[in-house]
CSV table of C-alpha atoms and ligand atoms in Angstrom, one decimal:
chain,number,residue,atom,x,y,z
A,1,MET,CA,33.3,-0.5,9.7
A,2,GLU,CA,35.8,-2.1,7.7
A,3,ILE,CA,34.4,-5.8,6.2
A,4,ILE,CA,36.4,-8.7,3.9
A,5,ILE,CA,34.8,-11.2,2.3
A,6,THR,CA,37.1,-13.6,0.5
A,7,GLY,CA,35.7,-14.8,-2.9
A,8,GLY,CA,33.3,-11.9,-2.9
A,9,ALA,CA,32.8,-10.8,-6.6
A,10,SER,CA,30.6,-14.8,-7.7
A,11,GLY,CA,28.3,-17.4,-5.9
A,12,LEU,CA,27.6,-17.2,-2.2
A,13,GLY,CA,30.0,-14.7,-2.0
A,14,GLU,CA,28.3,-12.1,-4.6
A,15,ALA,CA,25.2,-12.0,-2.4
A,16,ILE,CA,26.7,-11.3,1.0
A,17,THR,CA,28.3,-8.4,-0.5
A,18,ARG,CA,25.4,-7.2,-2.0
A,19,LYS,CA,23.5,-7.6,0.7
A,20,VAL,CA,26.6,-5.8,3.6
A,21,ALA,CA,27.2,-3.2,0.7
A,22,THR,CA,23.1,-2.4,0.8
A,23,ASP,CA,22.7,-3.0,4.3
A,24,ILE,CA,25.4,-1.4,6.5
A,25,ALA,CA,25.4,2.1,5.8
A,26,ASP,CA,28.9,2.9,7.1
A,27,ALA,CA,30.7,-0.2,5.4
A,28,THR,CA,33.4,-0.3,3.2
A,29,ILE,CA,33.9,-3.5,1.8
A,30,TYR,CA,37.1,-5.6,1.1
A,31,ILE,CA,36.0,-8.4,-1.4
A,32,THR,CA,39.0,-10.5,-2.9
A,33,TYR,CA,38.3,-13.2,-6.2
A,34,SER,CA,40.5,-15.2,-8.2
A,35,LYS,CA,38.6,-15.8,-11.6
A,36,SER,CA,35.9,-13.3,-10.9
A,37,GLU,CA,37.3,-10.2,-12.7
A,38,GLN,CA,34.4,-8.8,-14.5
A,39,ASN,CA,31.7,-9.8,-12.1
A,40,ALA,CA,34.4,-7.2,-9.1
A,41,LEU,CA,34.2,-4.6,-11.4
A,42,LYS,CA,30.6,-4.5,-12.0
A,43,LEU,CA,29.9,-4.7,-8.1
A,44,MET,CA,32.4,-1.6,-7.5
A,45,ASP,CA,30.1,-0.1,-10.1
A,46,SER,CA,27.3,-0.5,-8.1
A,47,TYR,CA,28.2,-0.2,-4.9
A,48,PRO,CA,31.1,2.8,-4.3
A,49,ASN,CA,31.5,1.0,-0.8
A,50,VAL,CA,32.7,-2.2,-2.1
A,51,ARG,CA,37.1,-2.3,-3.2
A,52,ALA,CA,38.1,-5.7,-5.0
A,53,THR,CA,41.4,-7.2,-5.1
A,54,LYS,CA,42.9,-9.9,-7.2
A,55,CYS,CA,43.9,-13.3,-4.8
A,56,ASP,CA,43.8,-16.8,-6.1
A,57,PHE,CA,45.0,-18.8,-3.3
A,58,ALA,CA,46.9,-20.9,-5.7
A,59,ASN,CA,49.5,-18.1,-6.0
A,60,ALA,CA,51.6,-17.8,-2.7
A,61,GLY,CA,52.6,-13.6,-3.9
A,62,GLU,CA,49.3,-12.9,-4.2
A,63,VAL,CA,48.0,-14.0,-0.6
A,64,SER,CA,50.9,-12.9,1.2
A,65,ASP,CA,50.3,-9.4,-0.2
A,66,PHE,CA,46.9,-9.4,0.4
A,67,THR,CA,47.9,-11.3,4.2
A,68,ALA,CA,50.0,-7.8,4.0
A,69,LYS,CA,47.3,-5.8,3.1
A,70,VAL,CA,44.8,-7.0,5.8
A,71,LYS,CA,46.7,-5.1,8.3
A,72,ASP,CA,46.2,-1.9,6.1
A,73,ILE,CA,42.7,-2.6,6.0
A,74,ASN,CA,42.6,-3.1,9.7
A,75,PRO,CA,38.9,-4.9,9.8
A,76,ASP,CA,36.4,-5.7,11.8
A,77,ILE,CA,35.0,-8.7,10.9
A,78,LEU,CA,36.6,-11.1,8.4
A,79,ILE,CA,34.0,-13.5,6.0
A,80,HIS,CA,35.8,-16.3,4.8
A,81,ASN,CA,33.8,-18.2,2.0
A,82,SER,CA,36.4,-19.0,-0.6
A,83,TYR,CA,36.5,-22.6,-1.4
A,84,PHE,CA,38.3,-24.1,-4.3
A,85,GLY,CA,38.0,-27.6,-5.4
A,86,GLU,CA,34.9,-29.7,-6.0
A,87,PHE,CA,32.3,-30.9,-3.4
A,88,ILE,CA,31.5,-34.5,-4.8
A,89,LYS,CA,35.2,-35.9,-5.9
A,90,ASN,CA,35.6,-39.7,-5.7
A,91,HIS,CA,35.1,-42.1,-3.2
A,92,PHE,CA,38.5,-42.0,-0.7
A,93,HIS,CA,40.1,-44.9,-1.6
A,94,LYS,CA,40.7,-43.5,-5.8
A,95,ILE,CA,41.6,-39.9,-4.2
A,96,ASP,CA,45.8,-39.9,-4.6
A,97,ALA,CA,47.0,-38.8,-0.9
A,98,GLU,CA,48.6,-36.1,-2.1
A,99,ASP,CA,45.4,-34.5,-3.5
A,100,TYR,CA,44.5,-33.7,0.6
A,101,LEU,CA,47.7,-31.9,0.6
A,102,LYS,CA,46.9,-29.6,-2.3
A,103,SER,CA,43.7,-29.3,-1.4
A,104,PHE,CA,44.2,-28.2,1.7
A,105,GLU,CA,46.9,-25.9,0.6
A,106,MET,CA,45.1,-24.4,-1.4
A,107,ASN,CA,42.0,-24.0,1.3
A,108,ILE,CA,43.0,-23.6,4.7
A,109,LEU,CA,46.9,-22.1,4.1
A,110,PRO,CA,45.1,-18.9,3.0
A,111,ILE,CA,43.0,-18.6,6.0
A,112,ILE,CA,45.2,-19.2,8.9
A,113,LYS,CA,47.4,-16.9,7.0
A,114,ILE,CA,44.8,-14.3,6.8
A,115,SER,CA,43.2,-14.7,10.0
A,116,GLN,CA,46.4,-14.4,12.1
A,117,GLN,CA,46.5,-11.0,10.3
A,118,ALA,CA,43.1,-10.0,11.1
A,119,LEU,CA,43.1,-11.4,14.7
A,120,LEU,CA,46.3,-9.6,15.2
A,121,CYS,CA,44.9,-6.0,13.7
A,122,PHE,CA,40.9,-7.6,16.4
A,123,ARG,CA,43.2,-8.1,19.4
A,124,LYS,CA,44.6,-4.5,19.3
A,125,LYS,CA,41.2,-2.5,18.9
A,126,LYS,CA,39.8,-5.2,20.9
A,127,PHE,CA,37.6,-6.2,18.3
A,128,GLY,CA,36.6,-8.2,15.9
A,129,LYS,CA,33.8,-11.2,14.1
A,130,ILE,CA,35.5,-14.2,11.8
A,131,ILE,CA,32.4,-15.6,10.2
A,132,SER,CA,33.5,-18.7,8.2
A,133,ILE,CA,31.4,-20.6,5.9
A,134,SER,CA,31.4,-24.0,6.3
A,135,THR,CA,28.8,-26.7,5.2
A,136,ALA,CA,25.5,-28.7,6.6
A,137,ALA,CA,27.5,-31.8,4.9
A,138,LEU,CA,28.9,-31.9,8.4
A,139,ILE,CA,26.1,-33.0,10.2
A,140,ASN,CA,25.6,-37.0,10.5
A,141,LYS,CA,26.6,-39.3,7.3
A,142,PRO,CA,28.9,-37.3,4.9
A,143,PRO,CA,28.0,-37.3,0.9
A,144,ILE,CA,29.5,-39.7,-0.9
A,145,GLY,CA,33.0,-38.5,-2.5
A,146,ALA,CA,32.8,-35.1,-0.2
A,147,SER,CA,35.7,-37.1,1.7
A,148,GLU,CA,37.9,-33.8,1.0
A,149,TYR,CA,35.7,-31.3,1.3
A,150,VAL,CA,33.9,-32.4,4.5
A,151,ALA,CA,37.9,-32.9,5.8
A,152,ASN,CA,38.6,-29.2,4.5
A,153,LYS,CA,35.5,-28.0,6.2
A,154,SER,CA,36.0,-29.9,9.4
A,155,TYR,CA,38.8,-28.6,9.7
A,156,LEU,CA,37.7,-24.9,9.0
A,157,GLU,CA,35.4,-25.2,11.9
A,158,ALA,CA,37.8,-26.3,14.4
A,159,LEU,CA,39.7,-23.9,14.0
A,160,SER,CA,37.0,-21.2,14.1
A,161,LYS,CA,36.2,-22.5,17.5
A,162,SER,CA,39.9,-22.3,18.6
A,163,TRP,CA,39.8,-18.0,17.1
A,164,ALA,CA,36.6,-18.7,19.6
A,165,THR,CA,38.2,-19.9,23.3
A,166,GLU,CA,41.7,-18.2,22.6
A,167,ASN,CA,40.2,-14.3,21.7
A,168,ALA,CA,37.1,-14.1,23.8
A,169,GLY,CA,38.3,-12.3,26.2
A,170,PHE,CA,39.4,-9.6,23.4
A,171,ASN,CA,35.7,-9.3,22.4
A,172,ILE,CA,36.3,-11.1,19.5
A,173,THR,CA,34.4,-14.2,18.2
A,174,SER,CA,34.0,-16.3,16.2
A,175,ASN,CA,31.3,-18.4,14.3
A,176,CYS,CA,30.6,-20.7,11.5
A,177,ILE,CA,27.5,-21.1,9.1
A,178,SER,CA,26.7,-24.2,7.9
A,179,PRO,CA,24.6,-24.0,4.4
A,180,SER,CA,22.8,-27.4,3.1
A,181,PHE,CA,22.7,-27.2,-0.7
A,182,MET,CA,22.9,-24.2,-3.0
A,183,GLU,CA,22.4,-23.9,-6.6
A,184,THR,CA,25.4,-22.2,-7.6
A,185,ALA,CA,28.2,-22.6,-9.4
A,186,PHE,CA,30.0,-24.7,-6.9
A,187,THR,CA,26.9,-27.5,-7.2
A,188,GLN,CA,26.6,-26.8,-11.1
A,189,ASN,CA,28.2,-30.1,-12.4
A,190,MET,CA,25.6,-32.1,-10.0
A,191,ASP,CA,23.0,-34.3,-12.0
A,192,GLU,CA,19.4,-32.8,-11.9
A,193,ARG,CA,17.8,-35.9,-11.1
A,194,VAL,CA,20.2,-35.9,-8.0
A,195,VAL,CA,19.4,-31.8,-7.1
A,196,GLU,CA,15.9,-33.0,-7.8
A,197,GLU,CA,15.8,-35.5,-5.0
A,198,ILE,CA,17.5,-33.4,-2.2
A,199,LYS,CA,14.7,-30.9,-3.4
A,200,ASN,CA,12.0,-34.0,-2.9
A,201,LYS,CA,13.6,-34.5,0.0
A,202,HIS,CA,14.1,-31.2,1.9
A,203,PRO,CA,11.6,-30.8,4.2
A,204,LEU,CA,10.3,-27.2,2.7
A,205,LYS,CA,10.5,-29.0,-0.7
A,206,LYS,CA,12.8,-26.1,-1.7
A,207,LEU,CA,16.6,-25.6,-1.7
A,208,LEU,CA,18.0,-22.7,0.5
A,209,THR,CA,19.2,-19.7,-1.4
A,210,PRO,CA,22.7,-17.8,-1.7
A,211,GLU,CA,20.8,-14.1,-0.3
A,212,GLU,CA,19.4,-16.4,2.5
A,213,VAL,CA,22.4,-17.0,3.5
A,214,ALA,CA,23.9,-13.7,3.4
A,215,GLU,CA,20.6,-12.8,5.5
A,216,THR,CA,22.6,-15.2,8.2
A,217,VAL,CA,25.8,-13.2,7.6
A,218,LEU,CA,24.4,-9.9,8.4
A,219,PHE,CA,23.0,-10.9,11.6
A,220,LEU,CA,26.4,-12.7,12.6
A,221,ILE,CA,27.6,-9.3,12.1
A,222,CYS,CA,25.1,-7.5,13.9
A,223,ALA,CA,24.8,-10.1,16.3
A,224,PRO,CA,26.4,-9.4,20.3
A,225,GLN,CA,29.7,-11.3,21.6
A,226,HIS,CA,27.7,-13.3,23.7
A,227,ILE,CA,27.3,-15.5,20.4
A,228,ASN,CA,30.7,-17.1,19.6
A,229,GLY,CA,32.3,-20.6,18.9
A,230,ILE,CA,29.3,-22.0,17.4
A,231,SER,CA,27.9,-23.5,13.8
A,232,LEU,CA,25.4,-22.2,12.7
A,233,VAL,CA,23.6,-24.5,10.6
A,234,MET,CA,21.0,-23.7,7.5
A,235,ASN,CA,19.8,-27.3,7.3
A,236,ALA,CA,16.4,-27.0,7.8
A,237,ALA,CA,16.2,-29.5,10.4
A,238,SER,CA,16.4,-32.2,7.4
A,239,ASP,CA,19.2,-33.4,9.3
A,240,ILE,CA,19.2,-32.6,13.2
A,241,ARG,CA,22.7,-34.0,14.9
B,301,NAP,N1,27.0,-24.2,-2.8
B,301,NAP,C1,26.6,-25.5,-1.6
B,301,NAP,O1,25.7,-26.2,-1.8
B,301,NAP,C2,27.1,-24.7,-0.6
B,301,NAP,C3,26.6,-25.5,0.9
B,301,NAP,C4,27.7,-25.0,1.5
B,301,NAP,C5,28.9,-24.5,1.6
B,301,NAP,N2,29.1,-23.6,0.8
B,301,NAP,C6,30.3,-23.0,0.9
B,301,NAP,O2,30.2,-21.7,0.2
B,301,NAP,C7,31.0,-20.7,-0.2
B,301,NAP,C8,30.8,-20.5,-1.4
B,301,NAP,O3,30.3,-20.9,-1.8
B,301,NAP,P1,29.5,-21.1,-3.5
B,301,NAP,O4,28.7,-22.2,-3.4
B,301,NAP,O5,29.3,-19.8,-3.5
B,301,NAP,O6,30.1,-21.7,-4.8
B,301,NAP,P2,30.9,-20.8,-5.9
B,301,NAP,O7,30.5,-19.7,-7.0
B,301,NAP,O8,31.8,-21.8,-6.9
B,301,NAP,O9,32.5,-19.8,-5.1
B,301,NAP,C9,33.4,-19.8,-4.7
B,301,NAP,C10,33.9,-18.8,-4.5
B,301,NAP,O10,35.5,-19.5,-3.7
B,301,NAP,C11,36.3,-18.8,-4.6
B,301,NAP,N3,37.3,-19.4,-4.7
B,301,NAP,C12,37.3,-20.3,-6.4
B,301,NAP,N4,38.8,-20.5,-6.6
B,301,NAP,C13,39.8,-19.7,-5.8
B,301,NAP,C14,40.7,-19.4,-5.3
B,301,NAP,N5,41.4,-20.2,-6.1
B,301,NAP,N6,41.4,-18.6,-5.1
B,301,NAP,C15,40.6,-18.0,-3.9
B,301,NAP,N7,39.3,-18.3,-4.2
B,301,NAP,C16,38.8,-18.6,-4.6
B,301,NAP,C17,35.7,-18.0,-5.9
B,301,NAP,O11,35.8,-17.3,-6.7
B,301,NAP,P3,36.6,-17.0,-8.3
B,301,NAP,O12,34.6,-16.7,-8.2
B,301,NAP,O13,36.9,-15.1,-8.1
B,301,NAP,O14,37.0,-17.3,-8.9
B,301,NAP,C18,33.8,-18.1,-5.4
B,301,NAP,O15,33.9,-16.7,-5.0
B,301,NAP,C19,32.5,-22.3,0.2
B,301,NAP,O16,33.1,-22.2,0.8
B,301,NAP,C20,31.7,-23.4,0.0
B,301,NAP,O17,32.3,-24.8,0.0
B,301,NAP,C21,28.2,-24.6,-0.5
């Protein structure tokens, strides 16, 4: 089984790589990295079934090289995990309008290009799964200052549903996982008091971990093709839609 994980060398992506490399014996895992080269090398040392490629989404050449490589990999599973940018940035009216375009170009266009190539492979073999990491911040009220982030993730969720409906007849699925707050590099700049408050308000009084999300990714990798077009929300029912 050939599995692609974008941003598979750090944060949640690293947890997914470790889980999948350990639990799926026949998997070859193709991870991309942008800044985390050292971590990518360590993962290749630890797991002989992991291969790493640099693909900075800001670099059009690297994105087109990796997209071409997807054809050679001929994947069975594609996991969209990479995200460039901030969770809490600023109030909507204070963000330069061009920033939304730049963020779209960095976060969504590479996903579109990679997915188009992967879907061509999937349709030929009449099997495939796309798993996209979205966010529980899309449930009900978005956090203040997160408009750029939730706009990108809403776009991703909409694409994910289109991939599901357009390709279901080819035995291809597309699902999202929408985690709540996790402590990773992505959230490290948040005020400690805010993080403590999130923890205190959490029904389980503890934060979700990347390892728990990685287990859920593994669940979707192994799930029957009848699970299609969903967003699996991991927020312990703290904010039911
Ligand atoms: N942390 C949370 O609370 C939370 C909650 C819900 C959803 N998520 C989602 O979970 C996913 C992983 O985030 P994380 O929490 O693990 O944060 P993270 O540690 O900051 O991970 C971000 C990932 O994106 C990659 N990336 C960053 N800039 C990139 C670029 N220019 N080109 C290509 N890849 C790039 C990074 O790769 P390098 O390290 O190699 O640069 C890294 O693997 C994201 O989609 C995020 O939106 C996070």
